[in-house]
XYZ file of C-alpha atoms in Angstrom:
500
model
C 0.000 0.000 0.000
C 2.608 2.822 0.769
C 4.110 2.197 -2.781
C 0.578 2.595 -4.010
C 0.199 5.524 -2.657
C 3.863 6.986 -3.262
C 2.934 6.341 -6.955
C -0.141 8.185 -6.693
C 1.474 10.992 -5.152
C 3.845 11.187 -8.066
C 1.178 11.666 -10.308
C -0.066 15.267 -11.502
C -1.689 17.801 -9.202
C -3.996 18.168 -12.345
C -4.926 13.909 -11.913
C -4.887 13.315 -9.025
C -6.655 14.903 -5.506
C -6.496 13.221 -1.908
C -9.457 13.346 -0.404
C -7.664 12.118 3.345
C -7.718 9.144 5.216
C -10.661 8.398 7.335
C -11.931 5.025 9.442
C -14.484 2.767 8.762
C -16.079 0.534 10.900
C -19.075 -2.342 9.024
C -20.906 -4.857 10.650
C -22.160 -8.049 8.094
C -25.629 -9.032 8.867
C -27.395 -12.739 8.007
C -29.453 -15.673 9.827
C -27.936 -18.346 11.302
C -27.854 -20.727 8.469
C -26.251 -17.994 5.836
C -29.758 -17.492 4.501
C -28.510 -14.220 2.530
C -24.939 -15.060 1.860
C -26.814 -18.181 0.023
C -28.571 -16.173 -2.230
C -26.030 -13.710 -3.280
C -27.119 -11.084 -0.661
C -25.084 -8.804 1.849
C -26.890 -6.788 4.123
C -23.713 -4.265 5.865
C -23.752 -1.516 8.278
C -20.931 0.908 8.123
C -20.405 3.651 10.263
C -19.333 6.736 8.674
C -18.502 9.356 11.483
C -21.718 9.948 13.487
C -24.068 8.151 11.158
C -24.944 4.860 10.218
C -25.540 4.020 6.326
C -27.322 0.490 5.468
C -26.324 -1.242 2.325
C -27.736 -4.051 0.559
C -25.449 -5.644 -2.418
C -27.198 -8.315 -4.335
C -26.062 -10.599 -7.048
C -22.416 -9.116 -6.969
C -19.434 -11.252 -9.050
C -15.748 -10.368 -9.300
C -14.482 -11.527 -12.822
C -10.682 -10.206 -13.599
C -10.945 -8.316 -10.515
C -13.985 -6.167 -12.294
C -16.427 -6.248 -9.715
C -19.861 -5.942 -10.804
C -22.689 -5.631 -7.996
C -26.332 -3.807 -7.271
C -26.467 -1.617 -4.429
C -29.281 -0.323 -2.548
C -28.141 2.310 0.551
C -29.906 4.049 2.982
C -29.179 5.897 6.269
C -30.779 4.403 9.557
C -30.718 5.272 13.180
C -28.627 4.158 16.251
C -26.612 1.595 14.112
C -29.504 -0.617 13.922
C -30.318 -3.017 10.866
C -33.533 -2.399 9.400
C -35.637 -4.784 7.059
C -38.422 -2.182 6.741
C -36.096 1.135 5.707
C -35.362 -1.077 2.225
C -36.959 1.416 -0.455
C -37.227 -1.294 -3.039
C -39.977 -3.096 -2.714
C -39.085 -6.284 -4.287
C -35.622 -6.518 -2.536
C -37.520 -6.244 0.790
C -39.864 -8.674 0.008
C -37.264 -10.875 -1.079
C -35.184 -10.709 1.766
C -37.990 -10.675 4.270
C -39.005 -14.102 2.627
C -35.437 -15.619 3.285
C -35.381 -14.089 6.794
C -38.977 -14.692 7.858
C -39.060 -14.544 11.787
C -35.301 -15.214 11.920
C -33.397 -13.083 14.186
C -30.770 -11.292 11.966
C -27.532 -11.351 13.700
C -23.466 -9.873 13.051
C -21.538 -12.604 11.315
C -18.546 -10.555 10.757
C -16.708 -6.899 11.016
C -14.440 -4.596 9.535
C -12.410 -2.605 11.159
C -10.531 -0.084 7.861
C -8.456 3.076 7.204
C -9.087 4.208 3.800
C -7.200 6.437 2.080
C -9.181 8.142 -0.733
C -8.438 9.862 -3.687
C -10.131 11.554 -6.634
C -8.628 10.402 -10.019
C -9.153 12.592 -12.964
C -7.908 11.413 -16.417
C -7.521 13.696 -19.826
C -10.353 11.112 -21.515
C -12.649 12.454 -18.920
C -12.603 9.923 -16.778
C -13.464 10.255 -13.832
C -12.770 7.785 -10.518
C -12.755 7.338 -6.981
C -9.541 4.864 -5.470
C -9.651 3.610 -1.835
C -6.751 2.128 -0.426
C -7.870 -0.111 2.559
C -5.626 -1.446 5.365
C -7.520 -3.373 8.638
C -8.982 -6.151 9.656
C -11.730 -8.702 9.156
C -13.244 -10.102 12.635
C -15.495 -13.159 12.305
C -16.203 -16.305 14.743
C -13.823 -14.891 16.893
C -10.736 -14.837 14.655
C -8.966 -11.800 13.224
C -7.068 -11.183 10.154
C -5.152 -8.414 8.299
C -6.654 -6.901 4.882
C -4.952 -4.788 2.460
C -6.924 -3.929 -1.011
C -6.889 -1.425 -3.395
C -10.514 -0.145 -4.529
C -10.969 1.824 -7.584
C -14.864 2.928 -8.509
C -15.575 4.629 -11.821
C -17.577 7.446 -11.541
C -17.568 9.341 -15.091
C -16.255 7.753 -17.608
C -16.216 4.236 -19.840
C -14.551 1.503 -18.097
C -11.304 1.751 -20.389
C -10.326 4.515 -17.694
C -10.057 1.814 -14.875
C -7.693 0.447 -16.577
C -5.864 3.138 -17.287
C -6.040 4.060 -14.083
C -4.676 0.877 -12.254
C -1.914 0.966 -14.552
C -0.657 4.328 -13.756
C -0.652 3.654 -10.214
C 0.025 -0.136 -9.356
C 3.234 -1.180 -8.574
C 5.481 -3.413 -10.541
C 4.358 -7.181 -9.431
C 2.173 -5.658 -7.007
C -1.224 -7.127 -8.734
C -3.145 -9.413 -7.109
C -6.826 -10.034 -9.026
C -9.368 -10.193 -5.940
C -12.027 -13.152 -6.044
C -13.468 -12.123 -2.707
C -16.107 -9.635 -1.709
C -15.165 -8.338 2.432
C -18.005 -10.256 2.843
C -17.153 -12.953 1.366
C -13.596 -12.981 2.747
C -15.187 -13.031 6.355
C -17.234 -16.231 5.536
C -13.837 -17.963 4.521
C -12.440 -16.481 7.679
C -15.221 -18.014 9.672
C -15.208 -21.398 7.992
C -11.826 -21.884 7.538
C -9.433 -19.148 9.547
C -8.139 -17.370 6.375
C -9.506 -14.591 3.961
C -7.856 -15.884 1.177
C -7.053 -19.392 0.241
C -3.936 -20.716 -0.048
C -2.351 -20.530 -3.432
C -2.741 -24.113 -5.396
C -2.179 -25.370 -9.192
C -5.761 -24.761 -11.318
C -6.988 -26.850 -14.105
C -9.172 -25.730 -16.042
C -13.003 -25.106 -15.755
C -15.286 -26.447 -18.534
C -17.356 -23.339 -20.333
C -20.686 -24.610 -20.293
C -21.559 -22.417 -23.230
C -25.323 -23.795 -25.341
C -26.304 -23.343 -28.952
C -28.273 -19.863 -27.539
C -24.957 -18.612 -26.532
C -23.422 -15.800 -29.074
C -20.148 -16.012 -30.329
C -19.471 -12.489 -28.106
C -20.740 -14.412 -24.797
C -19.048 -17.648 -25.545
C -15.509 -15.777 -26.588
C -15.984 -13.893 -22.962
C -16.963 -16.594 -21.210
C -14.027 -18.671 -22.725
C -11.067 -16.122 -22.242
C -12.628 -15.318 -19.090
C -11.903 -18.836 -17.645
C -8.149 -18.511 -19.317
C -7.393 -15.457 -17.561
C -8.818 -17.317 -14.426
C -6.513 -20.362 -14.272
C -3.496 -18.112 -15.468
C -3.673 -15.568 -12.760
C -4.721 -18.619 -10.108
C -1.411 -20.347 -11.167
C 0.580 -17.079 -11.268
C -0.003 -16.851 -7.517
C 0.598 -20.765 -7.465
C 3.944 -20.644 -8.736
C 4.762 -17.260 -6.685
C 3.832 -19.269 -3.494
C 4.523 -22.847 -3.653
C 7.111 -26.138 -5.033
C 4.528 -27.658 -6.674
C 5.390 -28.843 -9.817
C 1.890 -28.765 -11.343
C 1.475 -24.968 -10.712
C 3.917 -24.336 -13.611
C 2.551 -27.534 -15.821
C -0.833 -25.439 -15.228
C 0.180 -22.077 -16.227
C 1.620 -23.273 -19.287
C -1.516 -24.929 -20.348
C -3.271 -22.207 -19.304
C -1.286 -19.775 -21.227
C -1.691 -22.248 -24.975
C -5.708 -22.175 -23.975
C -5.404 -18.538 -24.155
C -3.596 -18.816 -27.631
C -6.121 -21.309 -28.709
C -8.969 -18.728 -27.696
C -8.355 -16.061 -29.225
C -7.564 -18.141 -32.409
C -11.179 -19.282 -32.049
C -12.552 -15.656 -32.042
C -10.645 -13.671 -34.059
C -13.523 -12.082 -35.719
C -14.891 -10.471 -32.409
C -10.868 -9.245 -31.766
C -9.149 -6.672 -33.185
C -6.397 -8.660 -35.268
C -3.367 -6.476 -34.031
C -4.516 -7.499 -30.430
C -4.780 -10.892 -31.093
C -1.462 -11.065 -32.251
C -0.379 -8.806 -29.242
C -1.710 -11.286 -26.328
C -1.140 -14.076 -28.275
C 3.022 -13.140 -28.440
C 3.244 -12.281 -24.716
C 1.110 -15.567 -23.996
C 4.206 -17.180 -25.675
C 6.937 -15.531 -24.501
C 5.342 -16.157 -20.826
C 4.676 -19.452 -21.528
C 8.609 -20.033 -22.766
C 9.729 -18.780 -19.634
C 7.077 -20.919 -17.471
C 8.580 -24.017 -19.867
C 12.037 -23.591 -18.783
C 10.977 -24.501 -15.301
C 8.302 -27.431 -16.343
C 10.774 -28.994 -18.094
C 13.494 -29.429 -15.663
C 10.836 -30.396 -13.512
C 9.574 -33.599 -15.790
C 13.350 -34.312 -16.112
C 14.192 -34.250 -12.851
C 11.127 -35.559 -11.153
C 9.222 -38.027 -13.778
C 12.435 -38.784 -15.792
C 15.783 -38.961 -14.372
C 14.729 -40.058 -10.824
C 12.349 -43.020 -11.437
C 15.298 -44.364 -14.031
C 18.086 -43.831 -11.109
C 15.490 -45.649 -9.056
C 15.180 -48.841 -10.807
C 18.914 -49.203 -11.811
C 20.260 -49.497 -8.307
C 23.920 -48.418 -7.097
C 24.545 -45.993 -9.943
C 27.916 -44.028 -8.683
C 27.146 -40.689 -10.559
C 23.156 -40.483 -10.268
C 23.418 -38.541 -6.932
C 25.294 -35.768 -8.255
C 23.347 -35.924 -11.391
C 19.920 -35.624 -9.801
C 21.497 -32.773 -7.065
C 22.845 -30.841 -10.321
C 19.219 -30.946 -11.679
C 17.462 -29.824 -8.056
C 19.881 -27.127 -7.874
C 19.205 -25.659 -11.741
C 15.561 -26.426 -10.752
C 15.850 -23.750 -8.229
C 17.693 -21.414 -10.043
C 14.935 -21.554 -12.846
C 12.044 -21.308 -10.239
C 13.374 -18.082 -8.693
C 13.941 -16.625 -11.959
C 10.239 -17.027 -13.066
C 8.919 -15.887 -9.929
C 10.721 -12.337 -10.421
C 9.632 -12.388 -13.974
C 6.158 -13.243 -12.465
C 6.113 -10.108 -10.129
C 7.182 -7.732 -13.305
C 5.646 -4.551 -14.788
C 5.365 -6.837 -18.158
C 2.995 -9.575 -16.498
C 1.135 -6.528 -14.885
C 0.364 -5.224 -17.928
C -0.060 -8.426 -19.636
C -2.857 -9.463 -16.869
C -4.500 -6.021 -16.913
C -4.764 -5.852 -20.508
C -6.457 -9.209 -20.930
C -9.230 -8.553 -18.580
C -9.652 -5.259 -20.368
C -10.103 -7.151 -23.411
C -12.406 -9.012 -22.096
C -14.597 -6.390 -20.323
C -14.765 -3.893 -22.957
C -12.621 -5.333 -26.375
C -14.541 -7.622 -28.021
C -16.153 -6.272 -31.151
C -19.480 -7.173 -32.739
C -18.899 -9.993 -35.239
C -19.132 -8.911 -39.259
C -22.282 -11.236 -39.225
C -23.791 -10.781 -36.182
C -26.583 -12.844 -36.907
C -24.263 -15.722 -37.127
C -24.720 -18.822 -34.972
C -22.011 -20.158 -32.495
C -22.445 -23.576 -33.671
C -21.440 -22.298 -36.968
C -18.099 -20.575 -36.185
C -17.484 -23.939 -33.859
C -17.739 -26.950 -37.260
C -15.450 -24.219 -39.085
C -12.843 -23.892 -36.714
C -13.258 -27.343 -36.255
C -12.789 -28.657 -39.452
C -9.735 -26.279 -40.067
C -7.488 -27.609 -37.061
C -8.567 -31.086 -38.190
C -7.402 -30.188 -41.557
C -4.253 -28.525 -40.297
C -3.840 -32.014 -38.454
C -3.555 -33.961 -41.167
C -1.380 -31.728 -43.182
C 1.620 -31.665 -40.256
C 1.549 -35.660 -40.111
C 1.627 -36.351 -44.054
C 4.996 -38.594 -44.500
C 4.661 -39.443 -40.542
C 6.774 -42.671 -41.306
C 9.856 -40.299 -41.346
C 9.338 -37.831 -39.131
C 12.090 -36.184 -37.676
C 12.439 -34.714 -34.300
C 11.297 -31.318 -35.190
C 7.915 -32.567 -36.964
C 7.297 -35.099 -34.374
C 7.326 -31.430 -32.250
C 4.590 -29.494 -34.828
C 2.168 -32.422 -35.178
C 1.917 -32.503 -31.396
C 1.268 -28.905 -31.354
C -1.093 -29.532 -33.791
C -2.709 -32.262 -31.555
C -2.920 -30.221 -28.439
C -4.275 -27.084 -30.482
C -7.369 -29.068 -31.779
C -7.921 -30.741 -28.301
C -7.980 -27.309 -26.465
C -10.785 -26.343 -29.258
C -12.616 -29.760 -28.646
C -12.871 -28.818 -25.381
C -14.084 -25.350 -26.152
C -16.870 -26.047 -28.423
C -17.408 -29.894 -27.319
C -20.510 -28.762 -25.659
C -22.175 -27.489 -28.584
C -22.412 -31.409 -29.602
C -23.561 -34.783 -28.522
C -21.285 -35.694 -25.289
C -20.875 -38.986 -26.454
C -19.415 -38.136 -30.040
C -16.851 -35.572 -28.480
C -15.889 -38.332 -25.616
C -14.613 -40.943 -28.489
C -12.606 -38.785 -30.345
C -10.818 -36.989 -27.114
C -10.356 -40.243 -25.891
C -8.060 -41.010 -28.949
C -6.746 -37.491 -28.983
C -5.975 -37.896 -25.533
C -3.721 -41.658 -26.288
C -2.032 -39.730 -29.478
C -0.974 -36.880 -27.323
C 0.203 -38.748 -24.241
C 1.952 -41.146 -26.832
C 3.662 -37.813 -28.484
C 3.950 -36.374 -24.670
C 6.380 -39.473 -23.915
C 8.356 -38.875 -27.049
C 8.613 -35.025 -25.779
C 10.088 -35.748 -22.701
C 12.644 -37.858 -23.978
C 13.631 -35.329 -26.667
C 13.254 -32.332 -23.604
C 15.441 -34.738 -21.574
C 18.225 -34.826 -24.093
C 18.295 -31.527 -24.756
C 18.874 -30.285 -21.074
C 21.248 -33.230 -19.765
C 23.387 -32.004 -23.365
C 23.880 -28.477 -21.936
C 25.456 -26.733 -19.287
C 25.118 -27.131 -16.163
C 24.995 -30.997 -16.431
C 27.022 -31.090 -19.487
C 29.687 -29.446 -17.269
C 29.764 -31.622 -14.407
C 33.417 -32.696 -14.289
C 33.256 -35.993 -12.471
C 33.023 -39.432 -15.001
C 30.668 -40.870 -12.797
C 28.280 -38.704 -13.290
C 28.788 -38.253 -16.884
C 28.331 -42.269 -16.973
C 25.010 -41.984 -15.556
C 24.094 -38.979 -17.955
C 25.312 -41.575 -20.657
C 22.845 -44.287 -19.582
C 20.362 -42.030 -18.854
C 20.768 -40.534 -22.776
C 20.883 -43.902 -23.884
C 17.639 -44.819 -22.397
C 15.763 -41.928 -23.705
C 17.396 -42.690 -27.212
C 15.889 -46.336 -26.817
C 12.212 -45.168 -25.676
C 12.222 -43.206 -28.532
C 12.953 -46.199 -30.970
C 10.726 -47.806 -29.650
C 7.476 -45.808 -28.835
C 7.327 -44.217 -32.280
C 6.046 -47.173 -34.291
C 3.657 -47.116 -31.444
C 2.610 -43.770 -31.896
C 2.370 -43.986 -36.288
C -0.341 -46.563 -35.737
C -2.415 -44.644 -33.235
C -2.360 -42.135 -35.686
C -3.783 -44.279 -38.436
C -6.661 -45.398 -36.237
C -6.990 -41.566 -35.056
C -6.630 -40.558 -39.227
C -9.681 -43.471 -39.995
C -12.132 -41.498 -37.631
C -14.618 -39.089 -38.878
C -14.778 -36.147 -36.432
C -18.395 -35.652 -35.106
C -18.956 -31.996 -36.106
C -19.080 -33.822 -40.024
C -21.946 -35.826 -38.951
C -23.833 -33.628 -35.909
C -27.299 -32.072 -36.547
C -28.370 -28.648 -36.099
């Protein structure tokens, strides 16, 4: 927070005005059972000097840290919660229904000193940022919260934006997922405001026929940004090797996204996110790859070939690059170019997507196009697939994962069943090609400093056997693999044969 501030501070006279810092002290109102909190309500009291102001916030959701909520405020008396001084009929109704003769009762408080300040932009935007340090209090337990509020008054959303990036730190963003409310639930529950950081996979889009290509490409890059940022914080925070396999994935889903909806993207953004998606996801693949060396490669083979003299120093060599290669991607993770990169994405997605040339144009549509062209690109990358070398073995599994990541876009635009059968074999082909990967990946790194420098014969034996074995797998899998691609080559995809 103070280097959020100093930046602010450093901004023009003309921009920016601090309003001062005040205190703010809420109470969180529900039944017993959560009866609001259930149905997307929060019913707060918040003292502000001498007077109380209720608040009701219904249906609120926090997408790319975009927060998006109804609110309905009105000043009461003697800090007491009032069903009855709710203007809008309906709302009162409604929550008078969930409460019936329920005693409402505090489930949680905030204790806050805000710091606010009046941003004014040369577009004419106009906003209102709160920087928050406290507390959240709930079932007895306390914990520390620090955010960083930022309300558009005036203005199109593009000024948020704008805004954040003009005053946020380098590495300093953090997407929020949690409401205060919401945080004081967790806090209740589980003694924490904020989960602790673990790998994501991803989320199936469960977009329908009715959907339109702008909601689906939304809803799709929506859930990309979502699993990136979730392992960003992953790898910032823990060892586990499947927060960098995750980001990775995450970051050629993105790729594959905007691929699918490049009519409702400007094409010079497109090509923007889909380069730093790349260039992030080379420098996430540095690290996954020394960690499927060192963890599902090198040490099971040390394990079953007992009594190797050199694998100990071979495996420590490894552990030690490992960490080298972790610490660098974190502090790539926590610069101004991922800020911006993560910023920019969700302001794609709130306010970037364009009306399609045909607006009238189905989903379903766009999906047996797309479709059919990765299909076709398929097939062109494994013509002469009897002798491939390593470099094409590389494109036509890049061409394998890219129409996977679109089956699972669009699979549920068609029968479940069809799109089961055919990722089923996709999924064979590309663990077959995954195998071959490793071994090639493996090569590579034990080839190059710093194993290729370890100056002991021992452990440049067990590099040797270690080469050899990859070598061998290779031999041997890839016949494998050429006739799992003839049975995959003999299917006919099911968006040739679905019905409208």
């Amino acid at each position: 927070m103070p280097d959020t501030l100093a930046r602010i501070e450093r901004l023009p006279t003309a921009t920016r005005r601090i309003r001062g810092t005040r205190h703010l002290h809420s109470l969180y109102f529900d039944t017993s059972e959560g009866a609001l909190r259930e149905n997307g309500i929060t019913l707060r009291l918040r003292c502000t000097g001498t007077q109380w102001l209720q608040t009701i916030k219904l249906d609120g959701s926090i997408k790319g840290g975009l927060s998006r909520v109804t609110e309905i405020e009105r000043m009461v008396p003697a800090g007491v919660v009032s069903i009855d001084a709710i203007e809008n009929e309906e709302v009162r109704d409604r929550i008078t229904r969930l409460v019936k003769n329920t005693q409402l009762q505090t489930v949680a408080e905030t204790r806050i000193r805000r710091t606010q300040v009046d941003l004014h932009l040369d577009d004419g935007t106009k906003a209102e940022i709160a920087l928050d340090s406290g507390a959240v209090k709930a079932a007895g337990r306390s914990a520390p919260l620090h955010e960083l509020e930022i309300e558009l008054i005036e203005g199109h959303p593009t000024g948020l934006y704008r805004g954040a990036r003009m005053i946020l730190p380098d590495g300093a963003l953090r997407f929020s997922r949690f409401s205060k409310a919401a945080r004081s639930v967790l806090l209740a529950k589980h003694g924490y405001i904020e989960p602790p950081a673990v790998p994501r996979k991803a989320v199936r889009v469960p977009i329908t026929r009715k959907s339109s290509i702008g909601e689906a490409a939304e809803d799709m890059l929506q859930e990309c940004l979502a699993q990136i940022s979730a392992n960003i914080e992953a790898v910032r925070n823990t060892e586990d090797m499947e927060g960098p396999h995750q980001l990775r994935i995450g970051l050629r889903r993105l790729r594959s996204a905007l691929s699918l909806f490049n009519r409702v993207i400007e094409p010079s953004i497109v090509i923007q996110f889909a380069n730093e998606a790349r260039w992030l996801g080379h420098e996430v693949g540095r690290l996954r790859d020394l960690d499927v060396v060192l963890n599902d490669v090198a040490r099971p083979f040390y394990a079953r070939i007992h009594r190797e003299p050199g694998a100990n120093l071979v495996l420590s060599t490894l552990e030690w690059h490992a960490r080298k290669v972790r610490a660098d991607l974190r502090h790539t993770l926590s610069t101004e170019r991922v800020n911006v990169f993560l910023l920019g994405l969700s302001e794609l997605i709130q306010t970037g997507l364009r009306t399609p040339a045909k607006p009238n144009r189905k989903l379903k549509d766009l999906a047996d196009e797309k479709l059919e062209k990765r299909w076709n690109h398929l097939l062109t990358r494994a013509e002469g697939i009897e002798s491939f070398a390593t470099d094409q073995k590389h494109a036509l599994r890049k061409a394998l994962k890219k129409l996977r990541y679109a089956i699972e876009f669009l699979g549920p635009l068609y029968a479940p069943a069809d799109v089961k059968r055919l990722s089923s074999r996709l999924k064979t082909l590309q663990t077959m090609f995954g195998s071959l990967n490793d071994a090639a990946v493996t090569q590579l790194i034990l080839c190059r400093p710093p194993l290729s420098s370890i100056n002991d014969p021992s452990a440049q034996r067990a590099i040797g056997r270690l080469l050899g074995a990859c070598e061998t797998r290779s031999v041997y899998d890839w016949p494998a693999t050429i006739e799992d691609w003839k049975r995959l080559q003999a299917f006919r995809p099911f968006w040739q044969h679905s019905q409208p």
